[in-house]
PDB file of C-alpha atoms in Angstrom:
ATOM      1  CA  MET A   1     -49.701 187.506 260.537  1.00  0.00           C
ATOM      2  CA  HIS A   2     -50.464 190.495 262.751  1.00  0.00           C
ATOM      3  CA  THR A   3     -47.314 191.851 264.438  1.00  0.00           C
ATOM      4  CA  SER A   4     -49.091 194.211 266.828  1.00  0.00           C
ATOM      5  CA  LYS A   5     -48.808 191.638 269.606  1.00  0.00           C
ATOM      6  CA  LEU A   6     -45.220 190.639 268.757  1.00  0.00           C
ATOM      7  CA  LEU A   7     -43.211 193.850 268.313  1.00  0.00           C
ATOM      8  CA  LYS A   8     -42.680 197.102 270.196  1.00  0.00           C
ATOM      9  CA  SER A   9     -40.702 200.259 269.514  1.00  0.00           C
ATOM     10  CA  SER A  10     -37.799 199.056 271.682  1.00  0.00           C
ATOM     11  CA  ASP A  11     -37.213 196.273 269.130  1.00  0.00           C
ATOM     12  CA  PHE A  12     -35.554 198.872 266.883  1.00  0.00           C
ATOM     13  CA  GLU A  13     -32.611 201.248 267.023  1.00  0.00           C
ATOM     14  CA  TYR A  14     -31.842 203.972 264.489  1.00  0.00           C
ATOM     15  CA  TRP A  15     -28.366 205.249 263.657  1.00  0.00           C
ATOM     16  CA  GLN A  16     -27.343 208.209 261.539  1.00  0.00           C
ATOM     17  CA  LEU A  17     -24.242 207.420 259.459  1.00  0.00           C
ATOM     18  CA  THR A  18     -21.761 210.117 258.468  1.00  0.00           C
ATOM     19  CA  GLY A  19     -18.470 208.784 257.183  1.00  0.00           C
ATOM     20  CA  ASP A  20     -17.103 206.526 259.914  1.00  0.00           C
ATOM     21  CA  ASN A  21     -19.299 208.129 262.586  1.00  0.00           C
ATOM     22  CA  ARG A  22     -22.579 206.733 263.899  1.00  0.00           C
ATOM     23  CA  VAL A  23     -25.050 208.629 266.033  1.00  0.00           C
ATOM     24  CA  ASN A  24     -27.986 206.990 267.752  1.00  0.00           C
ATOM     25  CA  VAL A  25     -31.182 208.856 266.732  1.00  0.00           C
ATOM     26  CA  ASP A  26     -34.893 208.405 267.299  1.00  0.00           C
ATOM     27  CA  PHE A  27     -37.600 207.106 264.977  1.00  0.00           C
ATOM     28  CA  GLY A  28     -38.402 210.671 263.938  1.00  0.00           C
ATOM     29  CA  ALA A  29     -34.965 211.032 262.348  1.00  0.00           C
ATOM     30  CA  PHE A  30     -35.610 207.929 260.285  1.00  0.00           C
ATOM     31  CA  CYS A  31     -39.190 208.833 259.403  1.00  0.00           C
ATOM     32  CA  PRO A  32     -39.921 212.527 260.081  1.00  0.00           C
ATOM     33  CA  GLY A  33     -43.542 213.573 260.311  1.00  0.00           C
ATOM     34  CA  TYR A  34     -44.878 210.025 260.471  1.00  0.00           C
ATOM     35  CA  HIS A  35     -48.658 209.611 260.308  1.00  0.00           C
ATOM     36  CA  GLU A  36     -50.529 206.346 260.692  1.00  0.00           C
ATOM     37  CA  LEU A  37     -52.262 206.945 257.347  1.00  0.00           C
ATOM     38  CA  ASP A  38     -48.963 207.210 255.454  1.00  0.00           C
ATOM     39  CA  ARG A  39     -48.925 205.009 252.386  1.00  0.00           C
ATOM     40  CA  VAL A  40     -45.611 203.152 252.149  1.00  0.00           C
ATOM     41  CA  GLY A  41     -44.432 201.617 248.885  1.00  0.00           C
ATOM     42  CA  VAL A  42     -41.553 199.228 248.187  1.00  0.00           C
ATOM     43  CA  ILE A  43     -40.374 198.939 244.596  1.00  0.00           C
ATOM     44  CA  SER A  44     -39.191 195.344 244.157  1.00  0.00           C
ATOM     45  CA  PRO A  45     -38.126 194.734 240.532  1.00  0.00           C
ATOM     46  CA  CYS A  46     -37.406 191.122 241.481  1.00  0.00           C
ATOM     47  CA  PHE A  47     -39.784 189.457 243.907  1.00  0.00           C
ATOM     48  CA  GLU A  48     -37.190 188.864 246.640  1.00  0.00           C
ATOM     49  CA  ASP A  49     -35.504 192.303 246.532  1.00  0.00           C
ATOM     50  CA  GLY A  50     -37.835 194.164 248.851  1.00  0.00           C
ATOM     51  CA  ILE A  51     -38.133 191.282 251.331  1.00  0.00           C
ATOM     52  CA  LEU A  52     -34.355 190.907 251.599  1.00  0.00           C
ATOM     53  CA  HIS A  53     -33.543 194.592 251.886  1.00  0.00           C
ATOM     54  CA  THR A  54     -36.493 196.386 253.523  1.00  0.00           C
ATOM     55  CA  GLY A  55     -37.912 193.897 256.045  1.00  0.00           C
ATOM     56  CA  ASP A  56     -36.571 195.735 259.098  1.00  0.00           C
ATOM     57  CA  ALA A  57     -37.792 199.108 257.855  1.00  0.00           C
ATOM     58  CA  LEU A  58     -41.261 197.796 257.040  1.00  0.00           C
ATOM     59  CA  LEU A  59     -41.612 196.231 260.469  1.00  0.00           C
ATOM     60  CA  ALA A  60     -40.355 199.423 262.138  1.00  0.00           C
ATOM     61  CA  LEU A  61     -43.004 201.452 260.294  1.00  0.00           C
ATOM     62  CA  THR A  62     -45.628 198.826 261.047  1.00  0.00           C
ATOM     63  CA  THR A  63     -44.762 199.002 264.747  1.00  0.00           C
ATOM     64  CA  ALA A  64     -45.112 202.798 264.642  1.00  0.00           C
ATOM     65  CA  PHE A  65     -48.534 202.315 263.071  1.00  0.00           C
ATOM     66  CA  TYR A  66     -49.634 199.962 265.842  1.00  0.00           C
ATOM     67  CA  ASP A  67     -48.175 202.264 268.492  1.00  0.00           C
ATOM     68  CA  VAL A  68     -50.629 204.926 267.324  1.00  0.00           C
ATOM     69  CA  LEU A  69     -53.552 202.503 267.389  1.00  0.00           C
ATOM     70  CA  ARG A  70     -52.524 201.198 270.830  1.00  0.00           C
ATOM     71  CA  SER A  71     -52.378 204.768 272.137  1.00  0.00           C
ATOM     72  CA  HIS A  72     -56.127 205.096 271.496  1.00  0.00           C
ATOM     73  CA  GLY A  73     -56.770 202.444 274.143  1.00  0.00           C
ATOM     74  CA  ALA A  74     -59.435 200.542 272.218  1.00  0.00           C
ATOM     75  CA  ASP A  75     -59.382 197.152 270.516  1.00  0.00           C
ATOM     76  CA  PHE A  76     -58.572 197.265 266.811  1.00  0.00           C
ATOM     77  CA  PHE A  77     -58.103 195.098 263.774  1.00  0.00           C
ATOM     78  CA  ASP A  78     -56.232 196.926 261.050  1.00  0.00           C
ATOM     79  CA  TYR A  79     -53.123 196.849 258.897  1.00  0.00           C
ATOM     80  CA  PRO A  80     -50.944 199.738 257.739  1.00  0.00           C
ATOM     81  CA  GLN A  81     -51.199 201.036 254.190  1.00  0.00           C
ATOM     82  CA  HIS A  82     -48.026 199.314 252.995  1.00  0.00           C
ATOM     83  CA  PHE A  83     -47.676 198.101 249.400  1.00  0.00           C
ATOM     84  CA  ALA A  84     -45.194 195.913 247.515  1.00  0.00           C
ATOM     85  CA  PHE A  85     -44.744 196.739 243.822  1.00  0.00           C
ATOM     86  CA  ILE A  86     -43.360 193.566 242.258  1.00  0.00           C
ATOM     87  CA  GLY A  87     -41.845 193.278 238.795  1.00  0.00           C
ATOM     88  CA  ALA A  88     -43.905 191.098 236.478  1.00  0.00           C
ATOM     89  CA  SER A  89     -44.398 190.322 232.797  1.00  0.00           C
ATOM     90  CA  GLY A  90     -47.811 189.070 231.807  1.00  0.00           C
ATOM     91  CA  ASP A  91     -48.769 186.332 234.238  1.00  0.00           C
ATOM     92  CA  VAL A  92     -45.287 185.720 235.692  1.00  0.00           C
ATOM     93  CA  ILE A  93     -43.243 187.470 238.355  1.00  0.00           C
ATOM     94  CA  HIS A  94     -39.517 188.075 238.099  1.00  0.00           C
ATOM     95  CA  THR A  95     -37.023 186.630 240.576  1.00  0.00           C
ATOM     96  CA  ARG A  96     -33.228 186.523 240.606  1.00  0.00           C
ATOM     97  CA  GLY A  97     -33.586 183.028 239.225  1.00  0.00           C
ATOM     98  CA  GLU A  98     -36.523 181.666 237.284  1.00  0.00           C
ATOM     99  CA  ARG A  99     -39.769 183.434 236.561  1.00  0.00           C
ATOM    100  CA  LEU A 100     -42.735 182.220 238.570  1.00  0.00           C
ATOM    101  CA  PRO A 101     -46.522 182.266 238.235  1.00  0.00           C
ATOM    102  CA  ILE A 102     -48.125 185.265 239.910  1.00  0.00           C
ATOM    103  CA  ASP A 103     -50.048 182.993 242.270  1.00  0.00           C
ATOM    104  CA  GLN A 104     -46.739 182.027 243.906  1.00  0.00           C
ATOM    105  CA  ILE A 105     -46.241 185.453 245.505  1.00  0.00           C
ATOM    106  CA  GLY A 106     -47.186 183.583 248.670  1.00  0.00           C
ATOM    107  CA  THR A 107     -46.820 184.665 252.296  1.00  0.00           C
ATOM    108  CA  GLY A 108     -43.391 186.304 252.212  1.00  0.00           C
ATOM    109  CA  TRP A 109     -44.850 189.802 252.162  1.00  0.00           C
ATOM    110  CA  GLY A 110     -47.706 188.895 254.484  1.00  0.00           C
ATOM    111  CA  ASN A 111     -45.204 187.948 257.211  1.00  0.00           C
ATOM    112  CA  LEU A 112     -44.125 191.604 257.119  1.00  0.00           C
ATOM    113  CA  ASP A 113     -47.739 192.762 257.544  1.00  0.00           C
ATOM    114  CA  VAL A 114     -47.927 193.844 253.913  1.00  0.00           C
ATOM    115  CA  TRP A 115     -51.391 192.346 253.740  1.00  0.00           C
ATOM    116  CA  PRO A 116     -53.951 191.429 252.436  1.00  0.00           C
ATOM    117  CA  ASP A 117     -52.877 190.249 248.994  1.00  0.00           C
ATOM    118  CA  SER A 118     -54.491 193.297 247.367  1.00  0.00           C
ATOM    119  CA  LYS A 119     -51.354 195.134 248.552  1.00  0.00           C
ATOM    120  CA  TRP A 120     -49.092 192.944 246.415  1.00  0.00           C
ATOM    121  CA  ILE A 121     -49.108 194.927 243.181  1.00  0.00           C
ATOM    122  CA  THR A 122     -47.593 193.488 240.019  1.00  0.00           C
ATOM    123  CA  THR A 123     -46.105 196.023 237.635  1.00  0.00           C
ATOM    124  CA  PRO A 124     -43.854 196.202 234.590  1.00  0.00           C
ATOM    125  CA  ARG A 125     -40.186 196.273 235.642  1.00  0.00           C
ATOM    126  CA  SER A 126     -39.483 199.508 233.762  1.00  0.00           C
ATOM    127  CA  ALA A 127     -38.750 202.621 235.814  1.00  0.00           C
ATOM    128  CA  THR A 128     -41.689 204.521 234.349  1.00  0.00           C
ATOM    129  CA  GLY A 129     -43.996 201.527 234.744  1.00  0.00           C
ATOM    130  CA  MET A 130     -43.164 201.203 238.427  1.00  0.00           C
ATOM    131  CA  LEU A 131     -43.315 204.945 239.081  1.00  0.00           C
ATOM    132  CA  LYS A 132     -46.739 205.074 237.457  1.00  0.00           C
ATOM    133  CA  LYS A 133     -47.974 202.500 239.975  1.00  0.00           C
ATOM    134  CA  ILE A 134     -46.418 204.504 242.816  1.00  0.00           C
ATOM    135  CA  PHE A 135     -48.257 207.542 241.457  1.00  0.00           C
ATOM    136  CA  ASP A 136     -51.558 205.670 241.069  1.00  0.00           C
ATOM    137  CA  PHE A 137     -51.419 204.392 244.667  1.00  0.00           C
ATOM    138  CA  GLN A 138     -50.552 207.855 246.061  1.00  0.00           C
ATOM    139  CA  ILE A 139     -47.491 206.631 247.956  1.00  0.00           C
ATOM    140  CA  ASN A 140     -46.017 208.909 250.652  1.00  0.00           C
ATOM    141  CA  ARG A 141     -42.927 206.927 251.737  1.00  0.00           C
ATOM    142  CA  LEU A 142     -40.941 205.174 249.050  1.00  0.00           C
ATOM    143  CA  PHE A 143     -38.262 202.452 249.170  1.00  0.00           C
ATOM    144  CA  LEU A 144     -36.477 201.576 245.940  1.00  0.00           C
ATOM    145  CA  PRO A 145     -33.234 199.958 244.785  1.00  0.00           C
ATOM    146  CA  HIS A 146     -30.107 202.067 244.593  1.00  0.00           C
ATOM    147  CA  ASP A 147     -29.635 201.029 240.944  1.00  0.00           C
ATOM    148  CA  PHE A 148     -33.168 202.016 239.870  1.00  0.00           C
ATOM    149  CA  LYS A 149     -32.639 203.426 236.372  1.00  0.00           C
ATOM    150  CA  LEU A 150     -34.608 204.567 233.344  1.00  0.00           C
ATOM    151  CA  GLY A 151     -34.370 202.378 230.240  1.00  0.00           C
ATOM    152  CA  THR A 152     -33.555 203.949 226.902  1.00  0.00           C
ATOM    153  CA  ASP A 153     -36.835 202.898 225.259  1.00  0.00           C
ATOM    154  CA  GLU A 154     -39.258 204.070 227.950  1.00  0.00           C
ATOM    155  CA  SER A 155     -41.950 206.644 227.323  1.00  0.00           C
ATOM    156  CA  PRO A 156     -41.932 209.427 229.934  1.00  0.00           C
ATOM    157  CA  LEU A 157     -44.719 210.106 232.386  1.00  0.00           C
ATOM    158  CA  PRO A 158     -46.578 213.425 232.112  1.00  0.00           C
ATOM    159  CA  ALA A 159     -44.992 216.492 233.692  1.00  0.00           C
ATOM    160  CA  TYR A 160     -47.878 216.862 236.136  1.00  0.00           C
ATOM    161  CA  ALA A 161     -46.958 213.489 237.684  1.00  0.00           C
ATOM    162  CA  ARG A 162     -43.603 214.900 238.816  1.00  0.00           C
ATOM    163  CA  LYS A 163     -45.339 217.901 240.377  1.00  0.00           C
ATOM    164  CA  MET A 164     -47.754 215.648 242.234  1.00  0.00           C
ATOM    165  CA  PHE A 165     -44.900 213.401 243.422  1.00  0.00           C
ATOM    166  CA  ASP A 166     -43.340 216.541 244.853  1.00  0.00           C
ATOM    167  CA  THR A 167     -46.561 217.185 246.779  1.00  0.00           C
ATOM    168  CA  ARG A 168     -47.338 213.640 247.924  1.00  0.00           C
ATOM    169  CA  LEU A 169     -43.956 212.146 248.784  1.00  0.00           C
ATOM    170  CA  LYS A 170     -42.664 212.686 252.307  1.00  0.00           C
ATOM    171  CA  SER A 171     -39.466 210.634 252.248  1.00  0.00           C
ATOM    172  CA  VAL A 172     -37.465 208.387 249.944  1.00  0.00           C
ATOM    173  CA  TYR A 173     -35.033 205.582 250.851  1.00  0.00           C
ATOM    174  CA  TYR A 174     -32.655 203.766 248.527  1.00  0.00           C
ATOM    175  CA  TYR A 175     -31.967 200.203 249.604  1.00  0.00           C
ATOM    176  CA  ASN A 176     -29.055 197.884 248.816  1.00  0.00           C
ATOM    177  CA  THR A 177     -26.934 201.019 248.492  1.00  0.00           C
ATOM    178  CA  PRO A 178     -23.152 201.463 248.734  1.00  0.00           C
ATOM    179  CA  PHE A 179     -23.738 204.919 250.227  1.00  0.00           C
ATOM    180  CA  PRO A 180     -25.965 204.461 253.307  1.00  0.00           C
ATOM    181  CA  ASN A 181     -26.671 207.307 255.697  1.00  0.00           C
ATOM    182  CA  ILE A 182     -29.233 205.670 257.996  1.00  0.00           C
ATOM    183  CA  GLU A 183     -29.140 202.301 259.719  1.00  0.00           C
ATOM    184  CA  ILE A 184     -31.814 200.240 261.440  1.00  0.00           C
ATOM    185  CA  ARG A 185     -30.813 197.660 264.029  1.00  0.00           C
ATOM    186  CA  ALA A 186     -33.520 195.217 264.955  1.00  0.00           C
ATOM    187  CA  SER A 187     -34.065 192.678 267.711  1.00  0.00           C
ATOM    188  CA  HIS A 188     -34.029 188.898 267.522  1.00  0.00           C
ATOM    189  CA  GLN A 189     -37.822 188.988 267.348  1.00  0.00           C
ATOM    190  CA  VAL A 190     -37.683 191.168 264.228  1.00  0.00           C
ATOM    191  CA  ALA A 191     -34.860 189.105 262.714  1.00  0.00           C
ATOM    192  CA  ASP A 192     -36.909 185.936 263.170  1.00  0.00           C
ATOM    193  CA  LEU A 193     -39.949 187.458 261.436  1.00  0.00           C
ATOM    194  CA  VAL A 194     -37.862 188.652 258.503  1.00  0.00           C
ATOM    195  CA  GLN A 195     -36.180 185.265 258.290  1.00  0.00           C
ATOM    196  CA  LYS A 196     -39.579 183.583 258.054  1.00  0.00           C
ATOM    197  CA  SER A 197     -40.335 185.789 255.058  1.00  0.00           C
ATOM    198  CA  ILE A 198     -36.986 184.944 253.479  1.00  0.00           C
ATOM    199  CA  ASP A 199     -37.662 181.250 254.043  1.00  0.00           C
ATOM    200  CA  GLN A 200     -40.887 181.642 252.046  1.00  0.00           C
ATOM    201  CA  LEU A 201     -38.975 182.829 248.977  1.00  0.00           C
ATOM    202  CA  PRO A 202     -38.779 180.462 246.013  1.00  0.00           C
ATOM    203  CA  ASP A 203     -35.534 178.472 246.211  1.00  0.00           C
ATOM    204  CA  ALA A 204     -34.780 180.283 249.482  1.00  0.00           C
ATOM    205  CA  GLU A 205     -31.462 178.540 250.055  1.00  0.00           C
ATOM    206  CA  GLY A 206     -30.225 179.875 246.728  1.00  0.00           C
ATOM    207  CA  VAL A 207     -31.238 183.474 247.353  1.00  0.00           C
ATOM    208  CA  PRO A 208     -28.211 185.779 247.778  1.00  0.00           C
ATOM    209  CA  GLY A 209     -28.121 186.980 251.372  1.00  0.00           C
ATOM    210  CA  HIS A 210     -30.475 184.268 252.612  1.00  0.00           C
ATOM    211  CA  GLN A 211     -28.136 183.164 255.393  1.00  0.00           C
ATOM    212  CA  ALA A 212     -26.297 186.483 255.819  1.00  0.00           C
ATOM    213  CA  GLN A 213     -29.531 188.232 256.754  1.00  0.00           C
ATOM    214  CA  LYS A 214     -29.665 186.722 260.221  1.00  0.00           C
ATOM    215  CA  HIS A 215     -26.534 187.778 262.037  1.00  0.00           C
ATOM    216  CA  GLU A 216     -24.839 190.879 260.754  1.00  0.00           C
ATOM    217  CA  VAL A 217     -23.287 192.382 263.891  1.00  0.00           C
ATOM    218  CA  ASP A 218     -20.235 194.618 263.828  1.00  0.00           C
ATOM    219  CA  GLN A 219     -20.299 195.797 267.440  1.00  0.00           C
ATOM    220  CA  PRO A 220     -20.391 193.235 270.275  1.00  0.00           C
ATOM    221  CA  THR A 221     -22.343 195.684 272.462  1.00  0.00           C
ATOM    222  CA  ARG A 222     -25.234 195.430 269.998  1.00  0.00           C
ATOM    223  CA  HIS A 223     -25.805 191.706 270.548  1.00  0.00           C
ATOM    224  CA  ASN A 224     -29.494 192.320 271.348  1.00  0.00           C
ATOM    225  CA  PHE A 225     -29.958 193.748 267.835  1.00  0.00           C
ATOM    226  CA  PRO A 226     -28.688 191.059 265.457  1.00  0.00           C
ATOM    227  CA  SER A 227     -30.338 192.367 262.280  1.00  0.00           C
ATOM    228  CA  VAL A 228     -28.853 195.391 260.500  1.00  0.00           C
ATOM    229  CA  GLN A 229     -30.169 197.097 257.375  1.00  0.00           C
ATOM    230  CA  ARG A 230     -28.856 200.305 255.864  1.00  0.00           C
ATOM    231  CA  TYR A 231     -30.466 202.813 253.526  1.00  0.00           C
ATOM    232  CA  ARG A 232     -29.685 206.056 251.811  1.00  0.00           C
ATOM    233  CA  LYS A 233     -32.379 208.509 252.850  1.00  0.00           C
ATOM    234  CA  VAL A 234     -32.655 211.375 250.373  1.00  0.00           C
ATOM    235  CA  SER A 235     -34.846 214.415 249.993  1.00  0.00           C
ATOM    236  CA  VAL A 236     -37.800 214.316 247.640  1.00  0.00           C
ATOM    237  CA  ASP A 237     -36.054 216.921 245.462  1.00  0.00           C
ATOM    238  CA  HIS A 238     -32.967 214.689 245.279  1.00  0.00           C
ATOM    239  CA  PHE A 239     -35.060 211.702 244.234  1.00  0.00           C
ATOM    240  CA  LEU A 240     -36.995 213.644 241.608  1.00  0.00           C
ATOM    241  CA  GLU A 241     -33.726 214.886 240.156  1.00  0.00           C
ATOM    242  CA  ASP A 242     -32.465 211.283 240.015  1.00  0.00           C
ATOM    243  CA  VAL A 243     -35.517 210.187 238.022  1.00  0.00           C
ATOM    244  CA  LYS A 244     -36.127 213.379 236.019  1.00  0.00           C
ATOM    245  CA  GLY A 245     -35.748 211.406 232.782  1.00  0.00           C
ATOM    246  CA  CYS A 246     -38.948 209.551 233.662  1.00  0.00           C
ATOM    247  CA  PHE A 247     -41.062 212.675 233.143  1.00  0.00           C
ATOM    248  CA  GLU A 248     -41.958 214.929 230.273  1.00  0.00           C
ATOM    249  CA  ILE A 249     -40.522 218.421 230.448  1.00  0.00           C
ATOM    250  CA  GLY A 250     -43.138 220.944 231.417  1.00  0.00           C
TER     251      GLY A 250
END
């Protein structure tokens, strides 16, 4: 699917969260210094995690990408540099239920314009294994679970990798977090696209959040924006401190 003809910037709202206060902000507050060549990575230890929790953000970034291409005024056929890093062991991928053959990754990510399938990257579920893939693919914007943690038996990455993360990364977002500070509200059009991806998940009806994804609305005045996803946006320094155990000291 190509969402350039389906979505526009007005399909999204961005809200800064501070305690009980919410302030409507622009896309730049969500994604400062955006460039159409930014490489966006979603760490998804279980196959469905990233689809359930980052669909709105991915489509917002995809729309920003197409806004730039549309501004050039010429016809185009292109997709943003967005990548899904999916937990796998050998020839199977991990889900919240059973493990599945890698060839069942399917169209869930493609519905979010994470396409072609060369952008569906299988990786060991360890913190260092996933960070190594993020490093190898030179990711600039990173989404990862709030509970992303280093295992006790993992070998650290070289110290230079941390230094290069500090250079390459522009922004980091924790998803499925109890401490959000940024919120994306998305239109019915966006909600429908995300729902199509959720419906492609294995055993979709049994996926936690499968039905709740559609209609989370806590303010009646926001009825045109039925989909809500929240993230904790942190500085690169904050993130690197969180994962410092993944790197050799040097």
